[in-house]
Backbone as JSON, one array per atom type, in Angstrom:
{
  "sequence": "MATVPANDMTNALPSPEGRTMGHLALHYGPAGDGPAAARLLSLLGLVETQMLPLPHGNFYRFVVNPTHFARGDGIVYLSALPEPQVRLIEAMHATLGLGTAQEHPAVGAYRAMLASDPEASFHFGFLVPSLEDLEDLALALRDLAENDPEFRGRIKVTANRARRGDAAVDARLDASPVFGDCTRFAYGRNGVQVFIETDLVKAGQLGECMFFELDYVFPGDGDHILSVVEV",
  "N": [[0.85, -1.2, 0.0], [0.6, 2.17, -0.9], [2.11, 5.04, 0.62], [1.46, 8.33, 1.86], [3.39, 11.24, 1.91], [3.98, 13.19, 4.88], [3.74, 15.93, 4.48], [2.3, 16.16, 2.18], [-0.52, 17.34, 0.72], [-2.29, 16.44, -1.12], [-4.31, 14.5, -0.91], [-5.94, 15.56, 1.0], [-8.75, 16.11, 3.18], [-11.83, 17.59, 2.0], [-12.94, 19.37, 3.79], [-12.93, 22.61, 5.25], [-11.74, 22.83, 7.68], [-10.15, 20.66, 7.96], [-8.94, 17.38, 9.01], [-10.19, 15.93, 12.0], [-10.14, 14.43, 15.29], [-12.51, 11.98, 15.72], [-14.32, 10.08, 17.39], [-14.28, 8.06, 20.4], [-14.86, 4.86, 21.63], [-15.83, 3.51, 24.65], [-16.12, 0.99, 27.24], [-17.98, -0.3, 29.99], [-18.3, -2.79, 32.62], [-20.42, -4.83, 34.32], [-23.94, -3.96, 34.26], [-24.64, -2.38, 36.43], [-22.39, -0.86, 36.92], [-22.44, 1.24, 35.2], [-23.48, 3.95, 35.87], [-21.5, 4.84, 37.74], [-19.16, 4.68, 36.2], [-19.78, 6.58, 34.24], [-19.96, 8.83, 35.84], [-17.29, 9.08, 36.62], [-16.06, 9.74, 34.16], [-17.22, 12.23, 33.79], [-16.1, 13.63, 35.95], [-13.5, 13.7, 35.07], [-13.64, 15.64, 33.22], [-15.1, 15.43, 30.86], [-18.11, 16.14, 29.01], [-21.33, 15.2, 29.56], [-23.77, 14.43, 27.19], [-25.86, 12.83, 26.51], [-27.92, 10.25, 27.83], [-28.95, 7.09, 27.47], [-31.24, 4.82, 28.49], [-30.88, 1.34, 28.47], [-31.73, -2.18, 28.19], [-29.55, -3.82, 28.97], [-27.78, -2.14, 30.2], [-26.93, 1.31, 30.62], [-26.48, 3.62, 27.89], [-24.12, 6.05, 27.09], [-23.3, 9.32, 25.94], [-20.63, 11.5, 25.46], [-18.92, 14.67, 25.18], [-15.78, 16.31, 24.46], [-15.55, 18.94, 25.28], [-17.68, 21.81, 25.93], [-17.87, 23.22, 23.5], [-18.13, 21.42, 21.49], [-20.68, 20.47, 21.17], [-22.46, 20.53, 18.95], [-21.11, 19.22, 16.99], [-19.43, 16.6, 15.08], [-17.19, 15.51, 16.09], [-14.73, 14.93, 18.68], [-16.0, 13.21, 20.5], [-16.97, 10.9, 23.05], [-18.08, 7.72, 23.56], [-19.85, 5.65, 25.85], [-20.62, 2.49, 26.96], [-22.2, -0.65, 27.95], [-20.25, -3.65, 28.11], [-20.53, -5.78, 25.31], [-22.24, -8.94, 25.3], [-20.91, -11.15, 23.88], [-18.26, -10.26, 24.03], [-17.84, -10.19, 26.76], [-17.95, -12.94, 27.31], [-15.71, -13.77, 25.88], [-13.6, -12.51, 27.28], [-13.9, -13.77, 29.76], [-13.24, -16.38, 28.98], [-10.56, -16.06, 28.24], [-9.46, -15.35, 30.74], [-9.92, -17.71, 32.17], [-8.39, -19.55, 30.69], [-5.83, -18.51, 31.05], [-5.61, -18.79, 33.72], [-6.15, -16.8, 35.68], [-5.76, -15.44, 38.89], [-5.35, -17.86, 40.11], [-3.33, -20.63, 41.36], [-2.09, -21.58, 39.18], [-1.68, -19.52, 37.44], [-0.75, -18.0, 34.4], [2.6, -17.03, 33.78], [2.94, -14.8, 32.15], [0.88, -13.07, 32.74], [1.45, -11.91, 35.25], [3.79, -10.55, 34.55], [2.81, -8.73, 32.7], [1.09, -7.18, 34.3], [2.96, -6.14, 36.09], [4.43, -4.54, 34.37], [2.52, -2.53, 33.76], [2.16, -1.46, 36.3], [4.61, -0.28, 36.69], [4.77, 1.41, 34.5], [2.24, 3.12, 33.54], [1.4, 4.06, 31.04], [2.19, 2.26, 29.17], [0.55, 0.51, 27.86], [-2.75, 0.33, 26.35], [-4.32, 3.46, 26.66], [-6.04, 6.52, 27.58], [-5.65, 9.83, 26.97], [-5.88, 13.12, 28.43], [-5.58, 16.64, 27.99], [-4.94, 19.05, 30.3], [-5.93, 22.34, 31.23], [-4.63, 23.93, 33.21], [-2.11, 23.79, 35.76], [-2.99, 23.98, 38.36], [-5.66, 23.17, 38.13], [-5.25, 20.49, 37.47], [-3.94, 19.55, 39.78], [-5.94, 19.96, 41.73], [-7.89, 18.19, 40.79], [-6.54, 15.72, 40.93], [-6.14, 15.5, 43.72], [-8.82, 15.44, 44.54], [-9.69, 13.06, 43.34], [-8.09, 11.19, 44.65], [-9.11, 11.43, 47.21], [-11.73, 10.52, 46.74], [-11.16, 7.9, 46.03], [-10.5, 6.83, 48.44], [-12.66, 7.39, 50.15], [-15.22, 7.51, 48.95], [-18.17, 5.68, 48.41], [-18.84, 4.63, 45.85], [-16.44, 4.7, 44.47], [-14.44, 3.71, 46.07], [-11.75, 1.56, 46.26], [-11.94, 1.14, 43.55], [-10.63, 2.89, 41.9], [-7.33, 4.06, 41.18], [-4.74, 6.33, 41.76], [-1.91, 7.69, 40.22], [1.1, 9.56, 39.95], [3.33, 11.33, 37.75], [6.12, 13.39, 37.75], [7.7, 16.2, 36.03], [10.83, 15.77, 34.35], [13.81, 16.83, 35.97], [15.55, 19.99, 35.67], [14.75, 22.48, 34.78], [14.74, 25.31, 36.58], [12.61, 26.93, 37.55], [10.33, 25.35, 37.03], [11.0, 23.08, 38.52], [11.01, 24.15, 41.13], [8.33, 24.92, 41.41], [7.05, 22.42, 41.26], [8.2, 21.1, 43.41], [6.91, 22.33, 45.47], [4.36, 21.46, 45.2], [1.2, 20.0, 46.12], [0.64, 17.58, 45.03], [2.78, 16.7, 43.38], [5.04, 17.2, 44.84], [6.17, 15.26, 46.57], [6.64, 13.29, 44.79], [8.18, 10.53, 43.27], [8.37, 9.5, 40.81], [9.03, 9.93, 37.31], [8.26, 11.65, 34.27], [8.49, 10.87, 30.72], [10.08, 13.01, 29.81], [10.61, 16.62, 29.82], [9.19, 19.62, 31.32], [6.47, 19.08, 31.73], [3.72, 17.37, 33.33], [2.14, 14.38, 34.61], [-0.84, 12.65, 35.47], [-2.15, 9.58, 36.33], [-5.02, 7.55, 36.13], [-6.12, 4.57, 37.16], [-8.66, 2.24, 36.61], [-11.21, -0.16, 37.27], [-13.74, 0.3, 36.57], [-14.09, 0.95, 33.97], [-13.58, -1.08, 31.21], [-10.77, -2.37, 29.6], [-7.72, -2.91, 27.73], [-5.4, -5.7, 27.29], [-6.26, -7.82, 28.89], [-8.81, -7.15, 29.46], [-9.49, -6.0, 31.88], [-9.09, -3.44, 33.18], [-8.97, 0.16, 32.79], [-6.79, 2.78, 31.78], [-6.57, 6.17, 32.4], [-5.11, 9.21, 31.41], [-3.97, 12.27, 32.58], [-2.69, 15.27, 31.54], [-0.46, 18.04, 31.95], [1.15, 20.73, 30.43], [3.88, 22.83, 30.76], [3.95, 26.26, 29.85], [5.67, 28.02, 27.14], [7.86, 26.61, 26.18], [8.95, 24.7, 23.53], [9.82, 22.09, 23.63], [8.57, 19.47, 25.26], [6.79, 17.07, 27.32], [4.86, 16.02, 25.6], [5.75, 16.56, 23.1], [8.38, 15.81, 22.67], [10.02, 12.82, 23.25], [12.02, 11.54, 25.79], [14.76, 9.46, 26.74]],
  "CA": [[0.0, 0.0, 0.0], [1.38, 3.4, -0.99], [1.96, 5.99, 1.72], [1.48, 9.74, 1.46], [4.26, 12.0, 2.81], [3.23, 13.99, 5.87], [3.48, 17.29, 3.99], [1.57, 16.08, 0.91], [-1.93, 17.62, 1.0], [-3.08, 16.08, -2.3], [-5.48, 13.72, -0.52], [-6.55, 16.16, 2.19], [-10.2, 16.18, 3.17], [-12.31, 18.87, 1.48], [-13.4, 20.24, 4.86], [-12.03, 23.75, 5.47], [-11.08, 22.68, 8.98], [-9.28, 19.5, 7.93], [-9.31, 16.19, 9.76], [-10.16, 16.0, 13.46], [-10.41, 13.16, 15.94], [-13.97, 11.85, 15.77], [-14.87, 9.56, 18.64], [-13.69, 6.9, 21.06], [-15.89, 4.04, 22.29], [-15.38, 2.84, 25.87], [-17.1, 0.06, 27.8], [-17.94, -0.73, 31.39], [-18.64, -4.2, 32.75], [-21.82, -5.05, 34.69], [-24.82, -2.81, 34.05], [-24.64, -1.54, 37.62], [-21.22, 0.01, 36.94], [-22.61, 2.32, 34.25], [-23.53, 5.3, 36.45], [-20.22, 5.22, 38.34], [-18.23, 4.92, 35.11], [-20.15, 7.86, 33.64], [-19.59, 9.87, 36.81], [-15.84, 9.25, 36.54], [-15.75, 10.5, 32.95], [-17.61, 13.63, 34.04], [-15.09, 14.2, 36.83], [-12.29, 13.92, 34.28], [-13.85, 16.84, 32.41], [-15.98, 15.23, 29.71], [-19.45, 16.71, 29.18], [-22.35, 14.24, 29.16], [-24.81, 15.03, 26.36], [-26.98, 11.9, 26.35], [-27.96, 8.99, 28.56], [-30.04, 6.3, 26.91], [-31.41, 3.58, 29.25], [-31.04, 0.13, 27.69], [-31.94, -3.33, 29.08], [-28.31, -4.41, 29.49], [-26.91, -1.09, 30.72], [-27.12, 2.62, 29.99], [-25.59, 4.11, 26.85], [-23.8, 7.45, 27.36], [-22.52, 10.09, 24.95], [-19.92, 12.64, 26.04], [-18.05, 15.46, 24.31], [-14.58, 16.7, 25.19], [-15.82, 20.23, 25.92], [-18.99, 22.31, 25.48], [-17.87, 23.76, 22.15], [-18.33, 20.34, 20.53], [-22.04, 19.96, 21.29], [-23.15, 20.36, 17.68], [-20.16, 18.71, 16.03], [-19.31, 15.15, 15.0], [-15.89, 15.07, 16.6], [-14.55, 15.14, 20.12], [-17.05, 12.46, 21.18], [-16.64, 9.65, 23.74], [-19.24, 6.89, 23.86], [-19.66, 4.71, 26.95], [-21.72, 1.53, 27.0], [-21.87, -1.92, 28.58], [-19.59, -4.64, 27.26], [-21.43, -6.74, 24.67], [-22.14, -10.27, 25.88], [-19.84, -11.96, 23.3], [-16.97, -9.81, 24.52], [-17.76, -10.67, 28.15], [-17.61, -14.36, 27.28], [-14.33, -13.9, 25.41], [-12.73, -12.13, 28.39], [-13.97, -14.86, 30.74], [-12.49, -17.52, 28.45], [-9.13, -15.73, 28.36], [-9.07, -15.44, 32.14], [-9.9, -19.12, 32.55], [-7.26, -20.19, 30.03], [-4.6, -18.01, 31.66], [-5.62, -19.11, 35.15], [-6.07, -15.6, 36.5], [-6.13, -15.58, 40.29], [-5.13, -19.23, 40.59], [-1.93, -21.01, 41.52], [-1.58, -21.92, 37.85], [-1.74, -18.34, 36.58], [0.33, -17.92, 33.43], [3.56, -15.99, 34.2], [2.81, -13.59, 31.33], [-0.07, -12.17, 33.39], [2.18, -11.15, 36.26], [4.73, -9.66, 33.87], [2.0, -7.65, 32.11], [0.63, -6.29, 35.37], [4.13, -5.44, 36.61], [4.74, -3.5, 33.4], [1.57, -1.44, 33.93], [2.42, -0.81, 37.59], [5.8, 0.53, 36.51], [4.59, 2.38, 33.42], [0.82, 3.05, 33.19], [1.12, 4.4, 29.64], [2.83, 1.27, 28.3], [-0.48, -0.19, 27.1], [-3.82, 1.22, 25.9], [-4.77, 4.48, 27.62], [-6.75, 7.66, 26.99], [-5.06, 11.01, 27.58], [-6.52, 14.43, 28.4], [-4.72, 17.78, 28.26], [-5.61, 19.9, 31.29], [-5.49, 23.71, 30.92], [-3.77, 24.56, 34.21], [-1.54, 22.87, 36.76], [-3.86, 24.01, 39.54], [-6.8, 22.3, 37.84], [-4.8, 19.11, 37.55], [-3.69, 19.23, 41.18], [-7.23, 19.86, 42.41], [-8.55, 16.96, 40.36], [-5.81, 14.58, 41.48], [-6.45, 15.42, 45.14], [-10.22, 15.02, 44.67], [-9.79, 11.64, 42.97], [-7.49, 10.41, 45.74], [-10.09, 11.41, 48.3], [-12.83, 9.64, 46.34], [-10.67, 6.52, 46.05], [-10.45, 6.38, 49.84], [-13.84, 7.66, 50.96], [-16.5, 7.48, 48.24], [-18.63, 4.29, 48.27], [-18.82, 4.19, 44.46], [-15.09, 4.67, 43.92], [-13.48, 3.09, 46.98], [-11.22, 0.32, 45.74], [-12.2, 1.03, 42.11], [-9.72, 3.77, 41.17], [-6.0, 4.25, 41.75], [-4.16, 7.54, 41.17], [-0.46, 7.7, 40.2], [1.58, 10.8, 39.34], [4.69, 11.49, 37.23], [6.51, 14.78, 37.62], [8.61, 16.48, 34.93], [12.25, 15.6, 34.61], [14.43, 18.03, 36.51], [16.43, 20.73, 34.77], [14.26, 23.85, 34.71], [14.69, 25.72, 37.98], [11.28, 27.42, 37.9], [9.43, 24.21, 37.04], [11.38, 22.24, 39.65], [10.56, 24.8, 42.36], [6.86, 24.84, 41.47], [6.63, 21.04, 41.54], [8.62, 20.77, 44.77], [5.91, 22.9, 46.39], [3.04, 20.97, 44.81], [0.6, 19.0, 47.0], [0.55, 16.3, 44.31], [4.05, 16.29, 42.8], [6.15, 17.53, 45.72], [6.82, 14.06, 47.09], [6.57, 12.3, 43.72], [9.48, 9.97, 42.92], [8.28, 9.02, 39.44], [9.29, 11.0, 36.36], [7.72, 11.47, 32.93], [9.47, 10.67, 29.65], [10.44, 14.29, 29.25], [10.61, 17.8, 30.68], [8.19, 20.68, 31.14], [5.1, 18.58, 31.77], [3.44, 16.39, 34.37], [1.09, 13.42, 34.28], [-1.57, 11.92, 36.52], [-2.8, 8.4, 35.76], [-6.12, 6.96, 36.88], [-6.41, 3.18, 36.8], [-9.97, 1.91, 37.14], [-11.91, -1.32, 36.7], [-15.08, 0.74, 36.18], [-14.05, 0.9, 32.51], [-12.85, -2.28, 30.84], [-9.91, -2.22, 28.43], [-6.46, -3.62, 27.87], [-5.33, -7.06, 26.76], [-6.99, -8.75, 29.75], [-10.17, -6.67, 29.66], [-9.68, -5.8, 33.32], [-9.15, -2.06, 33.65], [-8.64, 1.24, 31.86], [-5.92, 3.83, 32.29], [-6.75, 7.52, 31.9], [-3.93, 10.05, 31.65], [-4.22, 13.71, 32.62], [-1.41, 15.94, 31.3], [-0.31, 19.49, 31.91], [2.41, 21.14, 29.81], [4.25, 24.19, 31.12], [4.03, 27.09, 28.64], [6.9, 28.74, 26.83], [8.95, 25.75, 25.71], [8.46, 23.78, 22.5], [10.18, 20.72, 23.98], [7.89, 19.06, 26.48], [6.5, 15.63, 27.35], [3.99, 15.6, 24.5], [6.37, 16.89, 21.81], [9.67, 15.12, 22.57], [10.21, 11.72, 24.2], [13.41, 11.38, 26.21], [15.05, 8.17, 27.38]],
  "C": [[0.88, 1.24, 0.0], [1.11, 4.29, 0.21], [2.08, 7.4, 1.19], [2.39, 10.49, 2.41], [3.45, 12.93, 3.69], [2.88, 15.37, 5.35], [2.75, 17.31, 2.65], [0.08, 16.24, 1.18], [-2.83, 17.24, -0.17], [-4.38, 15.39, -1.92], [-6.16, 14.28, 0.72], [-8.07, 16.18, 2.06], [-10.67, 17.54, 2.65], [-12.78, 19.84, 2.55], [-12.43, 21.4, 5.06], [-11.27, 23.64, 6.78], [-10.15, 21.48, 9.0], [-9.79, 18.37, 8.81], [-9.24, 16.45, 11.26], [-10.38, 14.59, 14.02], [-11.92, 13.05, 16.17], [-14.5, 11.37, 17.11], [-14.08, 8.37, 19.14], [-14.82, 6.17, 21.78], [-15.28, 3.29, 23.47], [-16.5, 1.95, 26.4], [-16.9, -0.13, 29.29], [-18.4, -2.18, 31.44], [-20.1, -4.43, 33.08], [-22.66, -3.79, 34.54], [-24.79, -1.85, 35.23], [-23.45, -0.6, 37.7], [-21.39, 1.22, 36.03], [-22.63, 3.71, 34.87], [-22.21, 5.74, 37.07], [-19.18, 5.49, 37.27], [-18.51, 6.26, 34.44], [-19.78, 9.02, 34.56], [-18.09, 10.13, 36.76], [-15.46, 10.05, 35.3], [-16.12, 11.97, 33.1], [-16.59, 14.32, 34.94], [-13.8, 14.5, 36.08], [-12.44, 15.08, 33.3], [-14.67, 16.66, 31.16], [-17.38, 15.74, 30.04], [-20.48, 15.7, 28.67], [-23.46, 14.95, 28.38], [-26.01, 14.11, 26.16], [-26.8, 10.71, 27.27], [-29.18, 8.24, 28.08], [-30.17, 5.0, 27.71], [-31.66, 2.4, 28.31], [-31.14, -1.07, 28.63], [-30.66, -3.87, 29.71], [-27.32, -3.37, 30.0], [-27.06, 0.2, 29.94], [-26.07, 2.88, 28.91], [-25.38, 5.6, 27.08], [-23.03, 8.04, 26.18], [-21.92, 11.29, 25.67], [-19.23, 13.41, 24.92], [-16.89, 15.99, 25.15], [-14.73, 18.06, 25.85], [-17.09, 20.8, 25.32], [-19.01, 22.83, 24.05], [-18.13, 22.69, 21.1], [-19.76, 19.82, 20.52], [-22.67, 19.67, 19.93], [-22.25, 19.76, 16.6], [-20.15, 17.18, 16.03], [-17.97, 14.65, 15.45], [-15.82, 15.35, 18.09], [-15.55, 14.39, 20.97], [-16.45, 11.23, 21.87], [-17.96, 8.94, 24.04], [-18.89, 5.91, 24.99], [-20.87, 3.79, 27.02], [-21.24, 0.24, 27.66], [-21.15, -2.83, 27.59], [-20.62, -5.55, 26.61], [-21.19, -8.15, 25.22], [-21.07, -11.14, 25.22], [-18.45, -11.55, 23.79], [-16.77, -10.22, 25.98], [-17.33, -12.13, 28.17], [-16.17, -14.59, 26.82], [-13.35, -13.58, 26.54], [-12.72, -13.23, 29.44], [-13.18, -16.07, 30.28], [-10.99, -17.27, 28.53], [-8.66, -15.87, 29.79], [-8.98, -16.89, 32.6], [-8.68, -19.82, 31.96], [-5.93, -19.78, 30.66], [-4.53, -18.27, 33.16], [-5.53, -17.91, 36.06], [-6.56, -15.86, 37.92], [-5.95, -16.96, 40.86], [-3.64, -19.49, 40.76], [-1.27, -21.33, 40.19], [-1.6, -20.72, 36.9], [-0.52, -18.28, 35.68], [1.28, -16.79, 33.82], [3.47, -14.71, 33.37], [1.86, -12.58, 31.96], [0.64, -11.29, 34.41], [3.14, -10.15, 35.63], [3.99, -8.47, 33.26], [1.56, -6.67, 33.18], [1.8, -5.51, 35.97], [4.54, -4.31, 35.67], [3.83, -2.3, 33.59], [1.78, -0.71, 35.26], [3.62, 0.12, 37.49], [5.57, 1.67, 35.54], [3.14, 2.34, 32.94], [0.5, 3.36, 31.74], [1.74, 3.42, 28.66], [1.81, 0.51, 27.45], [-1.58, 0.81, 26.75], [-4.23, 2.18, 27.01], [-5.36, 5.65, 26.85], [-6.26, 8.9, 27.71], [-5.87, 12.28, 27.39], [-5.46, 15.5, 28.65], [-5.49, 18.76, 29.14], [-5.07, 21.32, 31.17], [-4.58, 24.36, 31.95], [-3.28, 23.52, 35.21], [-2.42, 22.83, 38.0], [-5.09, 23.13, 39.34], [-6.42, 20.83, 37.99], [-4.55, 18.69, 38.99], [-5.0, 19.06, 41.94], [-7.93, 18.55, 42.05], [-7.87, 15.74, 40.94], [-6.12, 14.4, 42.97], [-7.89, 14.95, 45.36], [-10.37, 13.54, 44.37], [-9.18, 10.75, 44.05], [-8.43, 10.33, 46.92], [-11.25, 10.47, 47.98], [-12.4, 8.18, 46.4], [-10.64, 5.95, 47.47], [-11.82, 6.43, 50.52], [-15.18, 7.54, 50.26], [-16.95, 6.03, 48.03], [-18.59, 3.76, 46.85], [-17.4, 3.94, 43.94], [-14.08, 3.96, 44.82], [-13.05, 1.73, 46.45], [-11.38, 0.15, 44.24], [-11.29, 1.94, 41.28], [-8.41, 3.9, 41.94], [-5.34, 5.4, 41.02], [-2.63, 7.5, 41.33], [0.01, 8.95, 39.47], [3.02, 10.65, 38.85], [5.01, 12.98, 37.16], [7.47, 14.95, 36.45], [10.04, 16.16, 35.33], [12.86, 16.92, 35.06], [15.33, 18.69, 35.47], [16.03, 22.17, 34.57], [14.0, 24.31, 36.14], [13.29, 26.16, 38.41], [10.28, 26.27, 37.99], [9.72, 23.32, 38.25], [10.87, 22.83, 40.97], [9.05, 24.7, 42.51], [6.41, 23.43, 41.84], [7.07, 20.6, 42.93], [7.6, 21.25, 45.8], [4.52, 22.35, 46.14], [2.5, 19.94, 45.8], [0.48, 17.63, 46.34], [1.92, 15.8, 43.89], [5.25, 16.52, 43.72], [6.89, 16.33, 46.24], [6.85, 12.94, 46.05], [7.99, 11.84, 43.36], [9.5, 9.39, 41.51], [8.44, 10.19, 38.47], [8.73, 10.64, 34.98], [8.87, 11.25, 31.94], [9.84, 12.01, 29.0], [10.32, 15.41, 30.27], [9.35, 18.63, 30.47], [6.75, 20.17, 31.06], [4.94, 17.53, 32.85], [2.26, 15.53, 33.95], [0.45, 12.88, 35.55], [-2.32, 10.79, 35.83], [-3.89, 7.91, 36.7], [-6.35, 5.56, 36.34], [-7.75, 2.81, 37.42], [-10.53, 0.66, 36.47], [-13.37, -0.97, 36.4], [-15.21, 0.78, 34.66], [-13.13, -0.25, 32.13], [-12.05, -2.05, 29.57], [-8.65, -3.04, 28.65], [-6.54, -5.05, 27.39], [-6.12, -8.07, 27.59], [-8.42, -8.31, 29.99], [-10.49, -6.39, 31.12], [-9.92, -4.34, 33.7], [-8.71, -1.11, 32.55], [-7.71, 2.22, 32.56], [-6.28, 5.15, 31.6], [-5.53, 8.34, 32.29], [-4.33, 11.52, 31.58], [-2.87, 14.42, 32.54], [-1.53, 17.44, 31.46], [1.08, 19.79, 31.36], [2.69, 22.58, 30.21], [4.44, 25.03, 29.86], [5.43, 27.63, 28.41], [8.05, 27.91, 26.34], [8.39, 24.75, 24.72], [8.79, 22.34, 22.8], [9.54, 20.36, 25.32], [7.46, 17.6, 26.33], [5.65, 15.14, 26.2], [4.58, 15.92, 23.14], [7.67, 16.11, 21.59], [9.74, 14.06, 23.65], [11.68, 11.6, 24.51], [13.58, 10.03, 26.89], [16.26, 8.3, 28.28]]
}
């Protein structure tokens, strides 16, 4: 199959605005998890525009921000896992012996990878407009993970601070209620990350949990965590 160079606009869409990201479809597990999963997406900043009650679990439509209400992009759909997919996940778990003494060693290695690096597998990232907004949200989610009946034991919050090297950024993060004591670092400078792991949304190779990523990029520098990867 032929490829088109990145700067070749011959096959560009006729839209005056060009191509945008359209939608992402997410799933929760049991029907009873639907409201809590939808509540989590709302807390992460998505705007719910529709809730359709269905026999096997509610169907939800979200947009990334209010300016997308009348558009066909920036949409996130949330619905219950279809029954064939539930059966497939159950068959995989049984074959791999999840939770048993005979659990396949690949399962432990996969989970260890995600514990070390939450963005190593499928995840959904959001760009947050201010560091203060991100800190407030991270603190609120940590409180919900400990004290809210719907979220207790269902969400886990992990933070990565920017690599050191910019004195102003380092000082701001040292004083942060979220990143001040953080010992994990992002794959780059001038930006921070907060990861939310939850089994309220099903994804990944094992169909167990979803990782959401919340990013903030410090202004004024073209090289940051979302533009340049450092090793």
